[in-house]
Amino acid sequence: MTKFFSYLLNIDELVYNFYSEQLAQQQIEELLETQKKWAWVGYAIVPVIIVLRTSLVATCLSIGLFFYDMEHKLKFNSFFRVALMGEFVLVLVGFVKLGYFLFIKTTYTLQDIQQYYPLSYTNFLDLTKIEPWLIYPLQTINLFEIAYFFVLVVGLQKLVKNTFSKSVEMVAVSYGSGLLIWMGLDMFLTLNFT
């Protein structure tokens, strides 16, 4: 799928244009060949990342239920299934992004593709004037994240059979806390490695 997206968006040409002032043509070709040679790593790591992210969200939800409702003894698999349902919302991000660059903004650079996040608050900002460590938290303010949140709410509501408002509260506290910790880690790493 990623190879298909790269072909449609002509990523090789964008990489060439991005590095053309900094590197010689031979170096750019070597870079592209190296990327193609190691592309399988990217394909292999995607399922690992999805399982890891889903497991972290499921852990947050299970910890939240532990503190909110001690009488329900649910297995981790139940929370994992709820979090995995939410992942389908995040898959839509890639398709919307592809559609945006294929049909709406047909002239774009490599930086445009890297920095664009569909239906995000950052689309209203000039990212060149924002500190790099703030970009991810601002990208997190988007409609897909809200949809993901409500998929978790509905899933948890069906799982523990409680009210919608109680499920919203539980997901806000459990998943929200995990998301804040994750954003803090991202900001810390960005500050220290850029």
mmCIF file of C-alpha atoms in Angstrom:
data_model
loop_
_atom_site.group_PDB
_atom_site.id
_atom_site.type_symbol
_atom_site.label_atom_id
_atom_site.label_comp_id
_atom_site.label_asym_id
_atom_site.label_seq_id
_atom_site.Cartn_x
_atom_site.Cartn_y
_atom_site.Cartn_z
ATOM 1 C CA MET A 1 0.000 0.000 0.000
ATOM 2 C CA THR A 2 2.807 2.401 0.893
ATOM 3 C CA LYS A 3 4.544 1.653 -2.400
ATOM 4 C CA PHE A 4 1.298 2.466 -4.206
ATOM 5 C CA PHE A 5 0.987 5.785 -2.332
ATOM 6 C CA SER A 6 4.637 6.601 -3.125
ATOM 7 C CA TYR A 7 3.999 5.911 -6.794
ATOM 8 C CA LEU A 8 0.823 8.039 -6.907
ATOM 9 C CA LEU A 9 2.441 10.975 -5.113
ATOM 10 C CA ASN A 10 5.722 10.602 -7.044
ATOM 11 C CA ILE A 11 7.816 10.585 -3.874
ATOM 12 C CA ASP A 12 11.087 9.832 -5.693
ATOM 13 C CA GLU A 13 10.846 13.080 -7.635
ATOM 14 C CA LEU A 14 9.978 15.008 -4.479
ATOM 15 C CA VAL A 15 13.013 13.562 -2.686
ATOM 16 C CA TYR A 16 15.178 14.452 -5.670
ATOM 17 C CA ASN A 17 13.868 18.039 -5.700
ATOM 18 C CA PHE A 18 14.294 18.388 -1.944
ATOM 19 C CA TYR A 19 17.921 17.265 -1.919
ATOM 20 C CA SER A 20 18.991 18.665 -5.314
ATOM 21 C CA GLU A 21 20.599 21.775 -3.798
ATOM 22 C CA GLN A 22 22.308 19.899 -0.963
ATOM 23 C CA LEU A 23 23.581 16.705 -2.619
ATOM 24 C CA ALA A 24 25.036 15.625 -5.948
ATOM 25 C CA GLN A 25 22.820 13.674 -8.336
ATOM 26 C CA GLN A 26 24.738 10.448 -7.685
ATOM 27 C CA GLN A 27 24.270 10.847 -3.918
ATOM 28 C CA ILE A 28 20.526 11.373 -4.381
ATOM 29 C CA GLU A 29 20.293 8.262 -6.558
ATOM 30 C CA GLU A 30 22.193 6.277 -3.917
ATOM 31 C CA LEU A 31 19.803 7.588 -1.269
ATOM 32 C CA LEU A 32 16.786 6.510 -3.325
ATOM 33 C CA GLU A 33 18.311 3.084 -3.981
ATOM 34 C CA THR A 34 19.022 2.647 -0.280
ATOM 35 C CA GLN A 35 15.415 3.590 0.499
ATOM 36 C CA LYS A 36 14.134 1.019 -1.986
ATOM 37 C CA LYS A 37 16.529 -1.616 -0.644
ATOM 38 C CA TRP A 38 15.337 -1.128 2.936
ATOM 39 C CA ALA A 39 11.646 -0.512 2.153
ATOM 40 C CA TRP A 40 10.786 -3.981 3.461
ATOM 41 C CA VAL A 41 11.725 -2.792 6.972
ATOM 42 C CA GLY A 42 9.015 -0.142 6.742
ATOM 43 C CA TYR A 43 6.477 -2.733 5.617
ATOM 44 C CA ALA A 44 7.490 -5.106 8.405
ATOM 45 C CA ILE A 45 7.404 -2.485 11.124
ATOM 46 C CA VAL A 46 3.900 -1.147 10.368
ATOM 47 C CA PRO A 47 2.081 -4.151 11.923
ATOM 48 C CA VAL A 48 4.406 -3.984 14.927
ATOM 49 C CA ILE A 49 3.617 -0.297 15.423
ATOM 50 C CA ILE A 50 -0.122 -0.924 15.113
ATOM 51 C CA VAL A 51 -0.017 -3.760 17.648
ATOM 52 C CA LEU A 52 2.140 -1.680 20.009
ATOM 53 C CA ARG A 53 -0.080 1.415 19.745
ATOM 54 C CA THR A 54 -3.232 -0.681 20.147
ATOM 55 C CA SER A 55 -1.736 -2.451 23.159
ATOM 56 C CA LEU A 56 -0.834 0.858 24.808
ATOM 57 C CA VAL A 57 -4.350 2.218 24.294
ATOM 58 C CA ALA A 58 -5.865 -1.048 25.556
ATOM 59 C CA THR A 59 -3.608 -0.844 28.621
ATOM 60 C CA CYS A 60 -4.787 2.713 29.310
ATOM 61 C CA LEU A 61 -8.419 1.627 29.000
ATOM 62 C CA SER A 62 -7.939 -1.395 31.270
ATOM 63 C CA ILE A 63 -6.185 0.721 33.907
ATOM 64 C CA GLY A 64 -8.983 3.276 33.664
ATOM 65 C CA LEU A 65 -11.622 0.586 34.165
ATOM 66 C CA PHE A 66 -9.667 -0.784 37.108
ATOM 67 C CA PHE A 67 -9.870 2.576 38.874
ATOM 68 C CA TYR A 68 -13.459 3.312 37.887
ATOM 69 C CA ASP A 69 -15.192 -0.016 38.207
ATOM 70 C CA MET A 70 -13.717 -2.799 40.274
ATOM 71 C CA GLU A 71 -16.627 -5.218 39.760
ATOM 72 C CA HIS A 72 -16.004 -5.821 36.051
ATOM 73 C CA LYS A 73 -13.296 -8.382 35.466
ATOM 74 C CA LEU A 74 -12.584 -8.098 31.746
ATOM 75 C CA LYS A 75 -9.718 -9.633 29.871
ATOM 76 C CA PHE A 76 -7.126 -7.539 28.081
ATOM 77 C CA ASN A 77 -8.315 -8.985 24.737
ATOM 78 C CA SER A 78 -11.614 -7.131 25.138
ATOM 79 C CA PHE A 79 -9.850 -3.794 25.506
ATOM 80 C CA PHE A 80 -7.496 -4.683 22.666
ATOM 81 C CA ARG A 81 -10.480 -5.286 20.356
ATOM 82 C CA VAL A 82 -11.984 -1.912 21.265
ATOM 83 C CA ALA A 83 -8.677 -0.139 20.606
ATOM 84 C CA LEU A 84 -8.208 -2.034 17.350
ATOM 85 C CA MET A 85 -11.614 -0.830 16.138
ATOM 86 C CA GLY A 86 -10.377 2.712 16.734
ATOM 87 C CA GLU A 87 -7.334 2.059 14.562
ATOM 88 C CA PHE A 88 -9.582 1.878 11.517
ATOM 89 C CA VAL A 89 -10.332 5.574 12.002
ATOM 90 C CA LEU A 90 -6.610 6.312 11.864
ATOM 91 C CA VAL A 91 -6.246 4.299 8.640
ATOM 92 C CA LEU A 92 -8.640 6.771 7.055
ATOM 93 C CA VAL A 93 -6.089 9.533 7.688
ATOM 94 C CA GLY A 94 -3.767 8.046 5.056
ATOM 95 C CA PHE A 95 -6.516 7.802 2.470
ATOM 96 C CA VAL A 96 -7.747 11.351 3.099
ATOM 97 C CA LYS A 97 -4.173 12.614 2.885
ATOM 98 C CA LEU A 98 -3.667 10.791 -0.413
ATOM 99 C CA GLY A 99 -6.911 12.184 -1.805
ATOM 100 C CA TYR A 100 -5.955 15.688 -0.703
ATOM 101 C CA PHE A 101 -2.664 15.624 -2.600
ATOM 102 C CA LEU A 102 -4.094 13.856 -5.642
ATOM 103 C CA PHE A 103 -7.176 16.013 -6.148
ATOM 104 C CA ILE A 104 -7.026 19.229 -4.107
ATOM 105 C CA LYS A 105 -3.419 20.356 -3.678
ATOM 106 C CA THR A 106 -1.824 18.907 -6.778
ATOM 107 C CA THR A 107 1.348 21.005 -6.484
ATOM 108 C CA TYR A 108 3.231 20.025 -3.347
ATOM 109 C CA THR A 109 6.667 19.450 -1.869
ATOM 110 C CA LEU A 110 8.089 16.723 0.329
ATOM 111 C CA GLN A 111 7.672 18.999 3.355
ATOM 112 C CA ASP A 112 3.998 19.513 2.496
ATOM 113 C CA ILE A 113 3.397 15.752 2.575
ATOM 114 C CA GLN A 114 5.353 15.316 5.802
ATOM 115 C CA GLN A 115 3.678 18.172 7.667
ATOM 116 C CA TYR A 116 0.098 17.900 6.433
ATOM 117 C CA TYR A 117 -2.359 16.161 8.725
ATOM 118 C CA PRO A 118 -5.956 16.072 7.445
ATOM 119 C CA LEU A 119 -8.634 18.009 9.324
ATOM 120 C CA SER A 120 -6.079 19.252 11.842
ATOM 121 C CA TYR A 121 -5.656 22.562 13.625
ATOM 122 C CA THR A 122 -2.174 22.863 12.095
ATOM 123 C CA ASN A 123 -3.733 23.372 8.664
ATOM 124 C CA PHE A 124 -4.677 26.881 9.822
ATOM 125 C CA LEU A 125 -1.146 27.698 10.982
ATOM 126 C CA ASP A 126 2.140 28.552 9.310
ATOM 127 C CA LEU A 127 4.284 25.653 10.522
ATOM 128 C CA THR A 128 7.516 27.440 9.603
ATOM 129 C CA LYS A 129 6.849 29.882 12.467
ATOM 130 C CA ILE A 130 6.105 27.184 15.047
ATOM 131 C CA GLU A 131 8.702 25.460 17.177
ATOM 132 C CA PRO A 132 9.235 21.834 16.024
ATOM 133 C CA TRP A 133 8.367 20.427 19.454
ATOM 134 C CA LEU A 134 4.880 21.987 19.250
ATOM 135 C CA ILE A 135 3.917 20.550 15.857
ATOM 136 C CA TYR A 136 2.858 17.075 17.046
ATOM 137 C CA PRO A 137 0.648 18.308 19.921
ATOM 138 C CA LEU A 138 -1.029 20.773 17.563
ATOM 139 C CA GLN A 139 -1.513 18.052 14.917
ATOM 140 C CA THR A 140 -3.231 15.957 17.563
ATOM 141 C CA ILE A 141 -6.044 18.503 17.610
ATOM 142 C CA ASN A 142 -7.962 17.040 14.667
ATOM 143 C CA LEU A 143 -11.307 15.520 13.763
ATOM 144 C CA PHE A 144 -9.857 12.037 13.323
ATOM 145 C CA GLU A 145 -8.606 12.060 16.920
ATOM 146 C CA ILE A 146 -12.096 13.076 18.047
ATOM 147 C CA ALA A 147 -13.617 10.238 15.987
ATOM 148 C CA TYR A 148 -11.051 7.819 17.474
ATOM 149 C CA PHE A 149 -12.007 9.007 20.955
ATOM 150 C CA PHE A 150 -15.699 8.369 20.319
ATOM 151 C CA VAL A 151 -15.041 4.922 18.836
ATOM 152 C CA LEU A 152 -13.279 4.102 22.111
ATOM 153 C CA VAL A 153 -16.208 5.557 24.072
ATOM 154 C CA VAL A 154 -18.813 3.498 22.207
ATOM 155 C CA GLY A 155 -16.651 0.374 22.405
ATOM 156 C CA LEU A 156 -16.133 0.789 26.141
ATOM 157 C CA GLN A 157 -19.818 1.554 26.653
ATOM 158 C CA LYS A 158 -20.801 -1.707 24.956
ATOM 159 C CA LEU A 159 -18.074 -3.607 26.770
ATOM 160 C CA VAL A 160 -18.962 -2.592 30.328
ATOM 161 C CA LYS A 161 -22.621 -1.706 29.640
ATOM 162 C CA ASN A 162 -22.621 1.654 31.365
ATOM 163 C CA THR A 163 -23.954 5.072 30.374
ATOM 164 C CA PHE A 164 -22.505 7.071 27.507
ATOM 165 C CA SER A 165 -21.462 9.936 29.794
ATOM 166 C CA LYS A 166 -19.676 7.539 32.157
ATOM 167 C CA SER A 167 -17.843 5.993 29.171
ATOM 168 C CA VAL A 168 -16.823 9.462 27.957
ATOM 169 C CA GLU A 169 -15.439 10.206 31.403
ATOM 170 C CA MET A 170 -13.575 6.897 31.607
ATOM 171 C CA VAL A 171 -12.005 7.257 28.142
ATOM 172 C CA ALA A 172 -11.123 10.916 28.768
ATOM 173 C CA VAL A 173 -9.302 10.034 31.958
ATOM 174 C CA SER A 174 -7.634 6.800 30.823
ATOM 175 C CA TYR A 175 -6.881 7.369 27.129
ATOM 176 C CA GLY A 176 -6.521 11.125 27.659
ATOM 177 C CA SER A 177 -3.846 10.587 30.307
ATOM 178 C CA GLY A 178 -1.982 8.166 28.066
ATOM 179 C CA LEU A 179 -2.167 10.606 25.145
ATOM 180 C CA LEU A 180 -0.823 13.450 27.292
ATOM 181 C CA ILE A 181 2.084 11.282 28.449
ATOM 182 C CA TRP A 182 2.797 10.283 24.838
ATOM 183 C CA MET A 183 2.737 13.929 23.681
ATOM 184 C CA GLY A 184 5.034 14.892 26.529
ATOM 185 C CA LEU A 185 7.487 12.160 25.516
ATOM 186 C CA ASP A 186 7.337 13.285 21.885
ATOM 187 C CA MET A 187 7.968 16.923 22.847
ATOM 188 C CA PHE A 188 10.858 15.907 25.111
ATOM 189 C CA LEU A 189 12.493 13.813 22.370
ATOM 190 C CA THR A 190 11.967 16.513 19.756
ATOM 191 C CA LEU A 191 13.546 19.142 22.026
ATOM 192 C CA ASN A 192 16.557 16.956 22.737
ATOM 193 C CA PHE A 193 17.217 15.568 19.255
ATOM 194 C CA THR A 194 16.633 18.558 16.987
#
